[in-house]
Amino acid sequence: MVRCNVKKIYILLLIISLSFIFISCTKEVSENIENELNETVDTLDENDNKEAEDIEPDYVVKWVDMEFEKALRTAINKPRGPICRSDLDGITKLEIWGKSYAKSDINWDVFYCEKFDLEYKPINCDAAWETGNITSLEDIVHFKNLTYLSINNNQITDISPLSEMVNLESLSLLGNQVTDITSLYNLVKLNSLTISIYESIKDTSVLDNLKKLEYLDLIGNISDISNIQNLTNLKVLYLGYREINNINSLEKLNNLEKLYLNDCQISDISFIKNFNKLSTLFLNGNHVTDITPISSLKNLKNLNLMYNPITDINTLANLTNLEGLNISGNTLNDISILGNLTNLKHLNIGGNNLSDLSFLKKLTNLEFLSIAGSECSNFNDLSGLTKLKELNLDNCIATDLRPLENLVNIERLSFIYCKAPNLDGLDKMSKLSYLSLMYGDVKDISALKNLTKIKEAFLGWNEIKDINPLENSKGIESLNLIGNGVTDISVLKDKIKLKDLDFEKNNIVDISPLEELINLERLNLSRNKIEDISSLSKLVKLNYLNIGSNYIRDISILGNLINLTYLDLHTNLVSKVEGLSNLINLSTLDLHTNIISDISPLSNLSQLYYIDLRYNNIQDWTPVRNFEHVIGKPE
């Protein structure tokens, strides 16, 4: 546009200046000047046409998927007004995570899969957002310069619009419903591809054309891997959660550095014997008995053999570079050879038939250890592991925790089914932030009184009556004491960082100490002896509240808790439900076993998906006639 205006101005000035010359010139001279002028105009027109060919015309984008548009406006900070193609030219990386995506907490069974060897590393994208409702990729054609595209956990089935995105180098379609990937055939620049979705992809021939691939994630997608065998540039390969029939076809992929074959129902692993570059190998959940081929993989750092019928691990003795090893859930009796692997930082040996753990004394570099289900009678062999940060003792039979007193760097401790009556030995774990002692015989928690960094404590189903030792845990965010004998909760009155509190099945009468805990989002006080709930009126951040099986009559204060989506009031003495009429966000409501007769205040709770009204005195069911799931309504 600017170029065109300059041309017009130039021509206009030229005509004006030459007009004076025409007046005094001869006819021949005038004709020559006129010819030169025409040639100049033609030259300018020709240059403009050439420039127009080089520059793609701008246009206002017309969006097909409104969720896509909504998310993009957020990403480029343009909430209103037209979006032009030129607004998108600078975007080369695009990342879209669905709302359902959430990184899981540590899984004690596969620990270093999540924490130690996590492949996904977010990059600094030009545009990134979260939305879970994108169904169409037709709008992707407006992003001509994309080299990186990640669209995860949405509702996409058709990826044919990607066929034009020939500059893509990295593509992730994790958690969609894609079953046809033939449109990727021309994306020959791809070096990274993720289609991990637990959907069956029948035609994988397109993969044979993607020779530059170095990273490929097909977890849950395919059984026939013959079209992968020629991708010799692969460095990282994820397969799994589907039976693989021709596993030996991988034997050519000797550039692999990381290989994940979880739950593939394989038994023969001889194909890996020449994978000398492997640093990570996951074979958990298979039928492997002979692990001899692994003995030649001298560069291995991470090895997962969880849940295989392995009885002998002596062939691992020479893998001295190992830093992470998971052999849990096998049938091992003797693993003393692990004493040679002094570089180990992460070790999971839980779920075996182990009573002798003396080899652990040599593994002083350990930062994570799980001996869950161990039959050792004491924890003496752990006393020197002072670098430990995470320890799992679930279901161990030892009851004396005092040998653990030197483990002052522990941050996370799990001892589910702990038979120790007291926690002596934990009192010096000043860095402890996570503690799980569920389903045990614990009576005395006085050892916790100086552990000021605890954020999560799961102490449910024990025999704890006194929780005053938690007095100094000012930063606690989650506390579970379900199924104990607690009566006094006054120690909680200043625990203002609490978000999740569970005191189901105790002997609590007075809940006034909760009055100022305004950050609570989830509260369970069911099966206690509570009559007065007025102290809950300020807890407006609550989205989950269970106060069933108490002696509550007046629920009028609940009208303040407008963020509630789940409310359980079953088995109380409630007769009036007017206080619930404001709770328009409720999706689940349990009012069974009360003395309610009038349910008209519930009629405007349009978000209700489930409501239980059994065992009341209701005659008129009209107010809930349009609700989807009403339990107790006469047929």
mmCIF file with all atom_site columns, C-alpha atoms in Angstrom, residues 412-564:
data_model
loop_
_atom_site.group_PDB
_atom_site.id
_atom_site.type_symbol
_atom_site.label_atom_id
_atom_site.label_alt_id
_atom_site.label_comp_id
_atom_site.label_asym_id
_atom_site.label_entity_id
_atom_site.label_seq_id
_atom_site.pdbx_PDB_ins_code
_atom_site.Cartn_x
_atom_site.Cartn_y
_atom_site.Cartn_z
_atom_site.occupancy
_atom_site.B_iso_or_equiv
_atom_site.pdbx_formal_charge
_atom_site.auth_seq_id
_atom_site.auth_comp_id
_atom_site.auth_asym_id
_atom_site.auth_atom_id
_atom_site.pdbx_PDB_model_num
ATOM 1   C CA . ARG A 1 412 ? 9.611   -37.488 51.689 1.00 0.00 ? 412 ARG A CA 1
ATOM 2   C CA . LEU A 1 413 ? 8.848   -40.527 53.848 1.00 0.00 ? 413 LEU A CA 1
ATOM 3   C CA . SER A 1 414 ? 6.168   -43.154 53.301 1.00 0.00 ? 414 SER A CA 1
ATOM 4   C CA . PHE A 1 415 ? 5.542   -45.950 55.811 1.00 0.00 ? 415 PHE A CA 1
ATOM 5   C CA . ILE A 1 416 ? 2.024   -47.195 55.113 1.00 0.00 ? 416 ILE A CA 1
ATOM 6   C CA . TYR A 1 417 ? 1.020   -50.010 57.488 1.00 0.00 ? 417 TYR A CA 1
ATOM 7   C CA . CYS A 1 418 ? 3.592   -48.810 59.996 1.00 0.00 ? 418 CYS A CA 1
ATOM 8   C CA . LYS A 1 419 ? 3.499   -51.009 63.092 1.00 0.00 ? 419 LYS A CA 1
ATOM 9   C CA . ALA A 1 420 ? 5.631   -48.657 65.178 1.00 0.00 ? 420 ALA A CA 1
ATOM 10  C CA . PRO A 1 421 ? 3.591   -47.257 68.095 1.00 0.00 ? 421 PRO A CA 1
ATOM 11  C CA . ASN A 1 422 ? 5.664   -44.060 68.160 1.00 0.00 ? 422 ASN A CA 1
ATOM 12  C CA . LEU A 1 423 ? 7.798   -42.116 65.723 1.00 0.00 ? 423 LEU A CA 1
ATOM 13  C CA . ASP A 1 424 ? 11.043  -41.850 67.675 1.00 0.00 ? 424 ASP A CA 1
ATOM 14  C CA . GLY A 1 425 ? 13.786  -41.560 65.083 1.00 0.00 ? 425 GLY A CA 1
ATOM 15  C CA . LEU A 1 426 ? 11.958  -39.102 62.865 1.00 0.00 ? 426 LEU A CA 1
ATOM 16  C CA . ASP A 1 427 ? 12.431  -36.105 65.144 1.00 0.00 ? 427 ASP A CA 1
ATOM 17  C CA . LYS A 1 428 ? 15.667  -35.006 63.436 1.00 0.00 ? 428 LYS A CA 1
ATOM 18  C CA . MET A 1 429 ? 14.274  -35.084 59.897 1.00 0.00 ? 429 MET A CA 1
ATOM 19  C CA . SER A 1 430 ? 13.994  -31.311 59.828 1.00 0.00 ? 430 SER A CA 1
ATOM 20  C CA . LYS A 1 431 ? 13.658  -31.200 56.014 1.00 0.00 ? 431 LYS A CA 1
ATOM 21  C CA . LEU A 1 432 ? 10.646  -33.516 55.932 1.00 0.00 ? 432 LEU A CA 1
ATOM 22  C CA . SER A 1 433 ? 7.832   -32.050 53.812 1.00 0.00 ? 433 SER A CA 1
ATOM 23  C CA . TYR A 1 434 ? 5.813   -35.192 52.947 1.00 0.00 ? 434 TYR A CA 1
ATOM 24  C CA . LEU A 1 435 ? 4.849   -37.897 55.460 1.00 0.00 ? 435 LEU A CA 1
ATOM 25  C CA . SER A 1 436 ? 2.508   -40.858 54.948 1.00 0.00 ? 436 SER A CA 1
ATOM 26  C CA . LEU A 1 437 ? 1.825   -43.241 57.836 1.00 0.00 ? 437 LEU A CA 1
ATOM 27  C CA . MET A 1 438 ? -1.635  -44.449 56.803 1.00 0.00 ? 438 MET A CA 1
ATOM 28  C CA . TYR A 1 439 ? -3.151  -47.685 58.131 1.00 0.00 ? 439 TYR A CA 1
ATOM 29  C CA . GLY A 1 440 ? -0.760  -48.239 61.020 1.00 0.00 ? 440 GLY A CA 1
ATOM 30  C CA . ASP A 1 441 ? -0.582  -48.640 64.779 1.00 0.00 ? 441 ASP A CA 1
ATOM 31  C CA . VAL A 1 442 ? 0.773   -45.166 65.525 1.00 0.00 ? 442 VAL A CA 1
ATOM 32  C CA . LYS A 1 443 ? -0.417  -43.676 68.804 1.00 0.00 ? 443 LYS A CA 1
ATOM 33  C CA . ASP A 1 444 ? 2.147   -41.007 69.640 1.00 0.00 ? 444 ASP A CA 1
ATOM 34  C CA . ILE A 1 445 ? 3.267   -38.349 67.120 1.00 0.00 ? 445 ILE A CA 1
ATOM 35  C CA . SER A 1 446 ? 5.275   -36.205 69.547 1.00 0.00 ? 446 SER A CA 1
ATOM 36  C CA . ALA A 1 447 ? 8.377   -36.776 67.387 1.00 0.00 ? 447 ALA A CA 1
ATOM 37  C CA . LEU A 1 448 ? 6.824   -34.437 64.811 1.00 0.00 ? 448 LEU A CA 1
ATOM 38  C CA . LYS A 1 449 ? 6.754   -31.387 67.072 1.00 0.00 ? 449 LYS A CA 1
ATOM 39  C CA . ASN A 1 450 ? 9.902   -29.789 65.623 1.00 0.00 ? 450 ASN A CA 1
ATOM 40  C CA . LEU A 1 451 ? 9.323   -30.707 61.970 1.00 0.00 ? 451 LEU A CA 1
ATOM 41  C CA . THR A 1 452 ? 8.397   -27.236 60.790 1.00 0.00 ? 452 THR A CA 1
ATOM 42  C CA . LYS A 1 453 ? 8.613   -27.884 57.033 1.00 0.00 ? 453 LYS A CA 1
ATOM 43  C CA . ILE A 1 454 ? 5.859   -30.482 56.752 1.00 0.00 ? 454 ILE A CA 1
ATOM 44  C CA . LYS A 1 455 ? 3.409   -29.587 53.981 1.00 0.00 ? 455 LYS A CA 1
ATOM 45  C CA . GLU A 1 456 ? 1.588   -32.900 53.564 1.00 0.00 ? 456 GLU A CA 1
ATOM 46  C CA . ALA A 1 457 ? 0.832   -35.357 56.381 1.00 0.00 ? 457 ALA A CA 1
ATOM 47  C CA . PHE A 1 458 ? -1.264  -38.495 55.849 1.00 0.00 ? 458 PHE A CA 1
ATOM 48  C CA . LEU A 1 459 ? -1.847  -40.043 59.277 1.00 0.00 ? 459 LEU A CA 1
ATOM 49  C CA . GLY A 1 460 ? -5.214  -41.683 58.706 1.00 0.00 ? 460 GLY A CA 1
ATOM 50  C CA . TRP A 1 461 ? -6.426  -44.937 60.225 1.00 0.00 ? 461 TRP A CA 1
ATOM 51  C CA . ASN A 1 462 ? -4.105  -45.023 63.221 1.00 0.00 ? 462 ASN A CA 1
ATOM 52  C CA . GLU A 1 463 ? -4.759  -44.623 66.949 1.00 0.00 ? 463 GLU A CA 1
ATOM 53  C CA . ILE A 1 464 ? -3.828  -40.957 67.308 1.00 0.00 ? 464 ILE A CA 1
ATOM 54  C CA . LYS A 1 465 ? -5.752  -38.863 69.807 1.00 0.00 ? 465 LYS A CA 1
ATOM 55  C CA . ASP A 1 466 ? -3.412  -35.939 70.485 1.00 0.00 ? 466 ASP A CA 1
ATOM 56  C CA . ILE A 1 467 ? -2.425  -33.777 67.481 1.00 0.00 ? 467 ILE A CA 1
ATOM 57  C CA . ASN A 1 468 ? -0.824  -30.949 69.467 1.00 0.00 ? 468 ASN A CA 1
ATOM 58  C CA . PRO A 1 469 ? 2.661   -31.993 68.234 1.00 0.00 ? 469 PRO A CA 1
ATOM 59  C CA . LEU A 1 470 ? 1.631   -30.387 64.921 1.00 0.00 ? 470 LEU A CA 1
ATOM 60  C CA . GLU A 1 471 ? 1.712   -26.983 66.606 1.00 0.00 ? 471 GLU A CA 1
ATOM 61  C CA . ASN A 1 472 ? 4.876   -25.842 64.819 1.00 0.00 ? 472 ASN A CA 1
ATOM 62  C CA . SER A 1 473 ? 3.852   -27.093 61.372 1.00 0.00 ? 473 SER A CA 1
ATOM 63  C CA . LYS A 1 474 ? 2.754   -23.622 60.292 1.00 0.00 ? 474 LYS A CA 1
ATOM 64  C CA . GLY A 1 475 ? 3.168   -24.321 56.575 1.00 0.00 ? 475 GLY A CA 1
ATOM 65  C CA . ILE A 1 476 ? 1.097   -27.478 56.394 1.00 0.00 ? 476 ILE A CA 1
ATOM 66  C CA . GLU A 1 477 ? -1.221  -27.542 53.352 1.00 0.00 ? 477 GLU A CA 1
ATOM 67  C CA . SER A 1 478 ? -2.717  -31.037 53.455 1.00 0.00 ? 478 SER A CA 1
ATOM 68  C CA . LEU A 1 479 ? -3.604  -33.055 56.573 1.00 0.00 ? 479 LEU A CA 1
ATOM 69  C CA . ASN A 1 480 ? -5.334  -36.428 56.724 1.00 0.00 ? 480 ASN A CA 1
ATOM 70  C CA . LEU A 1 481 ? -6.307  -37.897 60.114 1.00 0.00 ? 481 LEU A CA 1
ATOM 71  C CA . ILE A 1 482 ? -9.257  -40.007 59.028 1.00 0.00 ? 482 ILE A CA 1
ATOM 72  C CA . GLY A 1 483 ? -10.238 -42.819 61.377 1.00 0.00 ? 483 GLY A CA 1
ATOM 73  C CA . ASN A 1 484 ? -8.418  -41.773 64.546 1.00 0.00 ? 484 ASN A CA 1
ATOM 74  C CA . GLY A 1 485 ? -9.745  -40.714 67.946 1.00 0.00 ? 485 GLY A CA 1
ATOM 75  C CA . VAL A 1 486 ? -9.170  -36.960 67.762 1.00 0.00 ? 486 VAL A CA 1
ATOM 76  C CA . THR A 1 487 ? -11.491 -34.709 69.783 1.00 0.00 ? 487 THR A CA 1
ATOM 77  C CA . ASP A 1 488 ? -9.550  -31.438 70.063 1.00 0.00 ? 488 ASP A CA 1
ATOM 78  C CA . ILE A 1 489 ? -8.479  -29.639 66.860 1.00 0.00 ? 489 ILE A CA 1
ATOM 79  C CA . SER A 1 490 ? -7.624  -26.274 68.432 1.00 0.00 ? 490 SER A CA 1
ATOM 80  C CA . VAL A 1 491 ? -3.999  -26.667 67.312 1.00 0.00 ? 491 VAL A CA 1
ATOM 81  C CA . LEU A 1 492 ? -5.188  -25.986 63.745 1.00 0.00 ? 492 LEU A CA 1
ATOM 82  C CA . LYS A 1 493 ? -6.494  -22.477 64.372 1.00 0.00 ? 493 LYS A CA 1
ATOM 83  C CA . ASP A 1 494 ? -3.392  -20.764 62.943 1.00 0.00 ? 494 ASP A CA 1
ATOM 84  C CA . LYS A 1 495 ? -2.664  -23.229 60.118 1.00 0.00 ? 495 LYS A CA 1
ATOM 85  C CA . ILE A 1 496 ? -3.861  -20.745 57.534 1.00 0.00 ? 496 ILE A CA 1
ATOM 86  C CA . LYS A 1 497 ? -2.078  -22.427 54.613 1.00 0.00 ? 497 LYS A CA 1
ATOM 87  C CA . LEU A 1 498 ? -4.251  -25.528 54.884 1.00 0.00 ? 498 LEU A CA 1
ATOM 88  C CA . LYS A 1 499 ? -6.022  -26.375 51.624 1.00 0.00 ? 499 LYS A CA 1
ATOM 89  C CA . ASP A 1 500 ? -7.060  -29.979 52.225 1.00 0.00 ? 500 ASP A CA 1
ATOM 90  C CA . LEU A 1 501 ? -8.263  -31.285 55.604 1.00 0.00 ? 501 LEU A CA 1
ATOM 91  C CA . ASP A 1 502 ? -9.717  -34.738 56.320 1.00 0.00 ? 502 ASP A CA 1
ATOM 92  C CA . PHE A 1 503 ? -11.000 -35.624 59.806 1.00 0.00 ? 503 PHE A CA 1
ATOM 93  C CA . GLU A 1 504 ? -13.591 -38.218 58.843 1.00 0.00 ? 504 GLU A CA 1
ATOM 94  C CA . LYS A 1 505 ? -14.523 -40.693 61.595 1.00 0.00 ? 505 LYS A CA 1
ATOM 95  C CA . ASN A 1 506 ? -13.158 -38.980 64.689 1.00 0.00 ? 506 ASN A CA 1
ATOM 96  C CA . ASN A 1 507 ? -14.857 -37.669 67.844 1.00 0.00 ? 507 ASN A CA 1
ATOM 97  C CA . ILE A 1 508 ? -14.943 -33.954 67.038 1.00 0.00 ? 508 ILE A CA 1
ATOM 98  C CA . VAL A 1 509 ? -17.684 -31.722 68.438 1.00 0.00 ? 509 VAL A CA 1
ATOM 99  C CA . ASP A 1 510 ? -16.212 -28.217 68.222 1.00 0.00 ? 510 ASP A CA 1
ATOM 100 C CA . ILE A 1 511 ? -14.992 -27.034 64.804 1.00 0.00 ? 511 ILE A CA 1
ATOM 101 C CA . SER A 1 512 ? -14.589 -23.350 65.710 1.00 0.00 ? 512 SER A CA 1
ATOM 102 C CA . PRO A 1 513 ? -10.758 -23.595 65.310 1.00 0.00 ? 513 PRO A CA 1
ATOM 103 C CA . LEU A 1 514 ? -11.386 -23.858 61.560 1.00 0.00 ? 514 LEU A CA 1
ATOM 104 C CA . GLU A 1 515 ? -13.021 -20.437 61.388 1.00 0.00 ? 515 GLU A CA 1
ATOM 105 C CA . GLU A 1 516 ? -9.992  -18.566 60.010 1.00 0.00 ? 516 GLU A CA 1
ATOM 106 C CA . LEU A 1 517 ? -8.692  -21.266 57.666 1.00 0.00 ? 517 LEU A CA 1
ATOM 107 C CA . ILE A 1 518 ? -9.850  -19.288 54.663 1.00 0.00 ? 518 ILE A CA 1
ATOM 108 C CA . ASN A 1 519 ? -7.625  -21.115 52.159 1.00 0.00 ? 519 ASN A CA 1
ATOM 109 C CA . LEU A 1 520 ? -9.357  -24.453 52.631 1.00 0.00 ? 520 LEU A CA 1
ATOM 110 C CA . GLU A 1 521 ? -10.564 -25.936 49.351 1.00 0.00 ? 521 GLU A CA 1
ATOM 111 C CA . ARG A 1 522 ? -11.451 -29.436 50.516 1.00 0.00 ? 522 ARG A CA 1
ATOM 112 C CA . LEU A 1 523 ? -12.885 -30.363 53.934 1.00 0.00 ? 523 LEU A CA 1
ATOM 113 C CA . ASN A 1 524 ? -14.123 -33.724 55.198 1.00 0.00 ? 524 ASN A CA 1
ATOM 114 C CA . LEU A 1 525 ? -15.691 -33.800 58.681 1.00 0.00 ? 525 LEU A CA 1
ATOM 115 C CA . SER A 1 526 ? -18.094 -36.676 58.143 1.00 0.00 ? 526 SER A CA 1
ATOM 116 C CA . ARG A 1 527 ? -18.842 -39.222 60.882 1.00 0.00 ? 527 ARG A CA 1
ATOM 117 C CA . ASN A 1 528 ? -18.130 -36.960 63.853 1.00 0.00 ? 528 ASN A CA 1
ATOM 118 C CA . LYS A 1 529 ? -20.379 -35.414 66.536 1.00 0.00 ? 529 LYS A CA 1
ATOM 119 C CA . ILE A 1 530 ? -20.838 -31.927 65.089 1.00 0.00 ? 530 ILE A CA 1
ATOM 120 C CA . GLU A 1 531 ? -23.991 -29.862 65.637 1.00 0.00 ? 531 GLU A CA 1
ATOM 121 C CA . ASP A 1 532 ? -22.887 -26.296 64.864 1.00 0.00 ? 532 ASP A CA 1
ATOM 122 C CA . ILE A 1 533 ? -21.265 -25.454 61.504 1.00 0.00 ? 533 ILE A CA 1
ATOM 123 C CA . SER A 1 534 ? -21.470 -21.644 61.753 1.00 0.00 ? 534 SER A CA 1
ATOM 124 C CA . SER A 1 535 ? -17.669 -21.415 61.915 1.00 0.00 ? 535 SER A CA 1
ATOM 125 C CA . LEU A 1 536 ? -17.502 -22.538 58.267 1.00 0.00 ? 536 LEU A CA 1
ATOM 126 C CA . SER A 1 537 ? -19.176 -19.382 56.965 1.00 0.00 ? 537 SER A CA 1
ATOM 127 C CA . LYS A 1 538 ? -15.932 -17.664 55.917 1.00 0.00 ? 538 LYS A CA 1
ATOM 128 C CA . LEU A 1 539 ? -14.445 -20.629 54.080 1.00 0.00 ? 539 LEU A CA 1
ATOM 129 C CA . VAL A 1 540 ? -15.535 -19.369 50.679 1.00 0.00 ? 540 VAL A CA 1
ATOM 130 C CA . LYS A 1 541 ? -12.773 -21.155 48.760 1.00 0.00 ? 541 LYS A CA 1
ATOM 131 C CA . LEU A 1 542 ? -14.245 -24.547 49.588 1.00 0.00 ? 542 LEU A CA 1
ATOM 132 C CA . ASN A 1 543 ? -15.218 -26.579 46.537 1.00 0.00 ? 543 ASN A CA 1
ATOM 133 C CA . TYR A 1 544 ? -15.618 -29.900 48.385 1.00 0.00 ? 544 TYR A CA 1
ATOM 134 C CA . LEU A 1 545 ? -17.407 -30.275 51.729 1.00 0.00 ? 545 LEU A CA 1
ATOM 135 C CA . ASN A 1 546 ? -18.438 -33.506 53.418 1.00 0.00 ? 546 ASN A CA 1
ATOM 136 C CA . ILE A 1 547 ? -20.230 -33.101 56.760 1.00 0.00 ? 547 ILE A CA 1
ATOM 137 C CA . GLY A 1 548 ? -22.396 -36.191 56.516 1.00 0.00 ? 548 GLY A CA 1
ATOM 138 C CA . SER A 1 549 ? -23.247 -38.392 59.515 1.00 0.00 ? 549 SER A CA 1
ATOM 139 C CA . ASN A 1 550 ? -23.301 -35.679 62.169 1.00 0.00 ? 550 ASN A CA 1
ATOM 140 C CA . TYR A 1 551 ? -26.054 -33.955 64.186 1.00 0.00 ? 551 TYR A CA 1
ATOM 141 C CA . ILE A 1 552 ? -26.502 -30.829 62.063 1.00 0.00 ? 552 ILE A CA 1
ATOM 142 C CA . ARG A 1 553 ? -29.862 -29.035 61.834 1.00 0.00 ? 553 ARG A CA 1
ATOM 143 C CA . ASP A 1 554 ? -29.112 -25.512 60.605 1.00 0.00 ? 554 ASP A CA 1
ATOM 144 C CA . ILE A 1 555 ? -27.309 -25.274 57.249 1.00 0.00 ? 555 ILE A CA 1
ATOM 145 C CA . SER A 1 556 ? -28.183 -21.651 56.431 1.00 0.00 ? 556 SER A CA 1
ATOM 146 C CA . ILE A 1 557 ? -24.527 -20.532 56.513 1.00 0.00 ? 557 ILE A CA 1
ATOM 147 C CA . LEU A 1 558 ? -23.718 -22.806 53.581 1.00 0.00 ? 558 LEU A CA 1
ATOM 148 C CA . GLY A 1 559 ? -25.251 -20.206 51.285 1.00 0.00 ? 559 GLY A CA 1
ATOM 149 C CA . ASN A 1 560 ? -21.986 -18.258 51.596 1.00 0.00 ? 560 ASN A CA 1
ATOM 150 C CA . LEU A 1 561 ? -19.918 -21.080 50.108 1.00 0.00 ? 561 LEU A CA 1
ATOM 151 C CA . ILE A 1 562 ? -20.728 -20.315 46.499 1.00 0.00 ? 562 ILE A CA 1
ATOM 152 C CA . ASN A 1 563 ? -17.724 -22.178 45.078 1.00 0.00 ? 563 ASN A CA 1
ATOM 153 C CA . LEU A 1 564 ? -18.924 -25.556 46.302 1.00 0.00 ? 564 LEU A CA 1
#
